[in-house]
Coordinates of C-alpha atoms in Angstrom, one line a residue:
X29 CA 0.2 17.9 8.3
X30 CA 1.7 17.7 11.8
X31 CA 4.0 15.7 14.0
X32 CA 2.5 13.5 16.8
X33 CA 3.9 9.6 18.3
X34 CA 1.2 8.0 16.8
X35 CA -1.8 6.1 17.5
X36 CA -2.0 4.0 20.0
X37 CA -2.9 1.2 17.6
X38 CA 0.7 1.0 17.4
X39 CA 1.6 0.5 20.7
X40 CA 2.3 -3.0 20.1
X41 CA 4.0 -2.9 17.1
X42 CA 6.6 0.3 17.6
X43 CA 7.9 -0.5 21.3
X44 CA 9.4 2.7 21.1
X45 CA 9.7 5.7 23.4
X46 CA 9.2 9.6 22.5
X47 CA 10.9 12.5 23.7
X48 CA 9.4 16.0 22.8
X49 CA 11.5 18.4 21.1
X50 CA 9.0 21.0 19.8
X51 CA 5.5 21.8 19.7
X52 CA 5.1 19.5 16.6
X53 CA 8.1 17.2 17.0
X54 CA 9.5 14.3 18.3
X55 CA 12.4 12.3 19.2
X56 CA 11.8 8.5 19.3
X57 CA 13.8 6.4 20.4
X58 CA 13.3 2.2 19.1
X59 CA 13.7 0.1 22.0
X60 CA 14.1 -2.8 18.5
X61 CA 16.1 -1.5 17.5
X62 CA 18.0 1.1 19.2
X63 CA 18.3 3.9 16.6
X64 CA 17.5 7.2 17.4
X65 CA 14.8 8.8 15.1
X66 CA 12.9 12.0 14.5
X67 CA 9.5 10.9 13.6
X68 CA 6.7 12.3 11.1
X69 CA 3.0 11.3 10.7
X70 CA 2.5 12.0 7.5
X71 CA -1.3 12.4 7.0
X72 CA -3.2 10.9 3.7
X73 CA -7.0 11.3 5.0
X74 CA -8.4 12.6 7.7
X75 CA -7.1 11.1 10.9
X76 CA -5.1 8.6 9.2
X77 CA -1.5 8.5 8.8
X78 CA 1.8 6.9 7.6
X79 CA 4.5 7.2 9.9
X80 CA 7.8 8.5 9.0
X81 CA 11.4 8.1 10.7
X82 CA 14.4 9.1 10.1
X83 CA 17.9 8.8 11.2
X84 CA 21.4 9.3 10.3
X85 CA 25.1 9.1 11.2
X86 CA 26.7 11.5 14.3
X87 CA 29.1 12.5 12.7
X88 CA 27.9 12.3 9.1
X89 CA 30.2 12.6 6.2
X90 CA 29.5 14.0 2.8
X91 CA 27.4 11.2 1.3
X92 CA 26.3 9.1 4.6
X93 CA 24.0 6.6 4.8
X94 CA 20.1 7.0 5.9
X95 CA 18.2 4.4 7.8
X96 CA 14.2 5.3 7.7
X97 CA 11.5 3.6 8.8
X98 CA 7.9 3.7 7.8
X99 CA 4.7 2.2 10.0
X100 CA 1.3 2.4 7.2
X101 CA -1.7 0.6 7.7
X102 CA -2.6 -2.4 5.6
X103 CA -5.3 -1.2 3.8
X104 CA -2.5 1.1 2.2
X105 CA -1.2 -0.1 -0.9
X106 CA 2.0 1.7 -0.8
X107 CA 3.6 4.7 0.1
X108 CA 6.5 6.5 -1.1
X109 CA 9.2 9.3 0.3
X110 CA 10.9 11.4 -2.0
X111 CA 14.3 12.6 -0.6
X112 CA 14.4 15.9 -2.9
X113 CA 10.6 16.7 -1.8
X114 CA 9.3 16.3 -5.5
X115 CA 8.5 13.6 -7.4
X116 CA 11.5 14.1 -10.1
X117 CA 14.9 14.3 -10.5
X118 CA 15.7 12.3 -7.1
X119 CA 15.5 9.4 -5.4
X120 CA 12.0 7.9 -4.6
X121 CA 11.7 4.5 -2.6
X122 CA 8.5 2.9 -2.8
X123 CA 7.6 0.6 0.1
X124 CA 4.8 -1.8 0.5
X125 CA 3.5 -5.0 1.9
X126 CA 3.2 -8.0 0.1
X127 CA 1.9 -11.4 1.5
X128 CA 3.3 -10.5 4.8
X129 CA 6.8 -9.4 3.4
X130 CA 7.6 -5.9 3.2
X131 CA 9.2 -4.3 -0.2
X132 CA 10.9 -1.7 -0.9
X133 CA 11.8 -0.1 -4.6
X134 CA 14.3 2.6 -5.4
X135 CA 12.8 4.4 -8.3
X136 CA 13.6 8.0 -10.2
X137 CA 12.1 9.8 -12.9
X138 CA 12.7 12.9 -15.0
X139 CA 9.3 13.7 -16.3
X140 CA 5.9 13.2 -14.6
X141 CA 5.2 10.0 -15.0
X142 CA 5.1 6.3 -13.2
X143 CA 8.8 5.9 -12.0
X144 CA 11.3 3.3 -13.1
X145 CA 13.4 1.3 -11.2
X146 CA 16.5 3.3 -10.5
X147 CA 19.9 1.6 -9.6
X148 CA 21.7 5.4 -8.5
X149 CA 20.6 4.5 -5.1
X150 CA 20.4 1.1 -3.1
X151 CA 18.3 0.2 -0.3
X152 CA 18.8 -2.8 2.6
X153 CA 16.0 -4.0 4.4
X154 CA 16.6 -4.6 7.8
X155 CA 15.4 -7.9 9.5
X156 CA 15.2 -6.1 12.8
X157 CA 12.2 -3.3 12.8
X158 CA 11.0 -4.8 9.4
X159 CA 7.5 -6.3 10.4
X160 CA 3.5 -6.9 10.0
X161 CA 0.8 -7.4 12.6
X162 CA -2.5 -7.5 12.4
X163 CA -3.5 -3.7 11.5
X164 CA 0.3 -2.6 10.7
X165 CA 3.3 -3.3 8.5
X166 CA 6.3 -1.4 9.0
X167 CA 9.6 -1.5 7.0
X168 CA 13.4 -0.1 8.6
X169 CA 15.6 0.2 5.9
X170 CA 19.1 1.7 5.3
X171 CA 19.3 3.6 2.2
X172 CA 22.4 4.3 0.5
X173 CA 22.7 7.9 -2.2
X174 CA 19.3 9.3 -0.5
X175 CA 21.7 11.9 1.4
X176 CA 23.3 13.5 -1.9
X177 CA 22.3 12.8 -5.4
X178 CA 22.1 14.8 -8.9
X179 CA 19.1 16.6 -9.7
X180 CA 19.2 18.3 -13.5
X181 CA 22.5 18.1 -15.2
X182 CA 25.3 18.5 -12.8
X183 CA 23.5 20.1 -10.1
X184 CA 23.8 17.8 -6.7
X185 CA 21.6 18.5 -3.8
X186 CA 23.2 17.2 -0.6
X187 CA 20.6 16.9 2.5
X188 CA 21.7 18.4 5.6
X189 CA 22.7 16.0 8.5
X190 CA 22.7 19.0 11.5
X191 CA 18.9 20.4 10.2
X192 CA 15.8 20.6 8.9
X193 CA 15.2 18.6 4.7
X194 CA 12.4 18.8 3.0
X195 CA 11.0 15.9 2.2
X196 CA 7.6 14.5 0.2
X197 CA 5.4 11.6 1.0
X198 CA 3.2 9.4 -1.7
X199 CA 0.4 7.3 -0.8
X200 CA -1.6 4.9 -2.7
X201 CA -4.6 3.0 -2.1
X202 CA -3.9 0.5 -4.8
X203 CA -1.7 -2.6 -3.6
X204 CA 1.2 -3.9 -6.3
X205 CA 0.3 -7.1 -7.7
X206 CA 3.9 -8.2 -7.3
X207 CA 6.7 -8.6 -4.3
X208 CA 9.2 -7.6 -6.9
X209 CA 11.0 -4.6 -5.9
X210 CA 10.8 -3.8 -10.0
X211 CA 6.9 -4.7 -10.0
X212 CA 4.1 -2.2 -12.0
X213 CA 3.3 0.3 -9.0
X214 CA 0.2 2.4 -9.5
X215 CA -0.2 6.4 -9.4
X216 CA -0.7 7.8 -5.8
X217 CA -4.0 9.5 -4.6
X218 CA -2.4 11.4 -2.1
X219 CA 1.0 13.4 -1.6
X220 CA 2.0 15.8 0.7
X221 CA 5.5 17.7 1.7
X222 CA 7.4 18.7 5.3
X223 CA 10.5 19.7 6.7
X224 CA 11.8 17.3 9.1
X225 CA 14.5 17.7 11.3
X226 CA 17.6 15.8 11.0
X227 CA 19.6 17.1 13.9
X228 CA 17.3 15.1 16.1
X229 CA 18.2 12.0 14.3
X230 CA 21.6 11.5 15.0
X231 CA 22.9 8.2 16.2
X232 CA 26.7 8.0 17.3
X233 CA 26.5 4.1 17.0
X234 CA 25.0 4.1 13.6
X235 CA 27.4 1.8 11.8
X236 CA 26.7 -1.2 14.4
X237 CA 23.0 -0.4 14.7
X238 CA 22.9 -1.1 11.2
X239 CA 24.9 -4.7 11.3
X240 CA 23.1 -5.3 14.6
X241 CA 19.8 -4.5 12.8
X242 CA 20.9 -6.3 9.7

C-alpha cells in the first residue's frame, strides 16, 4: 500500500489541497470543508483505491472525537476502517452508498464473524463533505469512542493524537441491500493495514469545523 493525493478523477469531487510531509505522505487540506487531514489511499486492486482521511482535535484530550473521511468508487459496495487495526475487539464503521445517500454503521465483534451493530461508539454524518458524483461517493463523518475503547476484558487501547495508529481497511464488492445503518452487510474481499499519522491531522478549530460542517 502507499500514500498518494489521489486520482485525478477526484479532482472535482475533493476540492482539496495537498501538502507533502514525507515520501509517502500527505497533508490535505478541504477547501469544503476546512479540516485539516492526513490522507491514505488505501489500495483494494491494482490501481484502484479508497481514500482515507483523518483528523482530530489540537489539543486532544483523553477520549476526543475523530472526524474521517472516505472517497470509494461506486462500483464498491462498501468499505470498512477498523480503529484497532483488526477486525475484533474494536470499533469498525462500515460506510457505503445507498440510492445516492451515504451510510455509515458502527459495528464490533469478538469472534470472526459478520459484525453486529454496536452502540459503544456513535457516528454523525456530516452534511458538508458528505457527497456522490458521478464516479465517486464520499462520506465525512465525526466519530465519537474510535479514539479509546476496550479491547479484551479491561484492557483499553487509546490511539495516539501526536503520532503514527495503526489502522485496517475492509473492502467489499458486494453493495448492502439496505440504507439502514443496522442492514445485513456482506464479508469483504479485500483488507489491508497501515500506520497513519495523526500528528499531521491536527485542527485547532475542530469543535466549530464540526458544527460548521454539521
Amino acid at each position: 500500500m502507499r500514500w498518494n493525493l489521489g486520482l485525478a478523477c477526484l479532482t472535482a469531487l475533493l476540492g482539496c489541497a495537498s501538502e507533502g510531509l514525507a515520501a509517502d505522505s500527505y497533508v490535505v487540506r478541504d477547501g469544503e470543508t476546512g479540516f485539516t487531514f492526513s490522507e491514505f489511499q488505501a489500495a483494494y486492486a491494482i490501481g484502484a483505491y479508497i481514500t482515507v482521511r483523518v483528523a482530530v482535535p489540537t489539543p486532544a484530550d483523553s477520549n476526543y472525537d475523530i472526524v474521517y473521511q472516505v472517497i470509494a468508487p461506486n462500483s464498491a459496495g462498501w468499505a470498512g476502517l477498523a480503529w484497532g487495526a483488526t477486525m475484533t475487539n474494536n470499533p469498525l464503521i462500515v460506510n457505503w452508498n445507498y440510492q445516492n445517500t451515504p451510510v455509515a454503521s458502527v459495528r464490533r465483534t469478538s469472534v470472526r464473524t459478520n459484525p453486529q451493530p454496536w452502540t459503544g461508539a456513535t457516528v454523525q454524518i456530516l452534511k458538508k463533505g458528505t457527497k456522490t458524483n458521478g464516479t465517486h461517493w464520499q462520506i465525512t463523518a465525526k466519530c465519537s469512542g474510535c479514539s479509546t475503547f476496550t479491547t479484551t476484558g479491561t484492557n483499553t487501547k487509546n490511539l495516539n493524537p501526536n503520532g503514527s495508529n495503526r489502522l485496517a481497511f475492509a473492502y467489499s464488492k458486494t453493495k448492502p441491500s439496505s440504507g439502514s445503518a443496522s442492514g445485513t452487510i456482506g464479508v469483504h474481499d479485500v483488507y489491508g493495514y497501515w500506520e497513519h499519522d495523526f500528528s499531521a491531522a491536527g485542527n485547532a478549530n475542530f469543535a466549530q469545523l464540526v458544527a460548521t460542517n454539521a
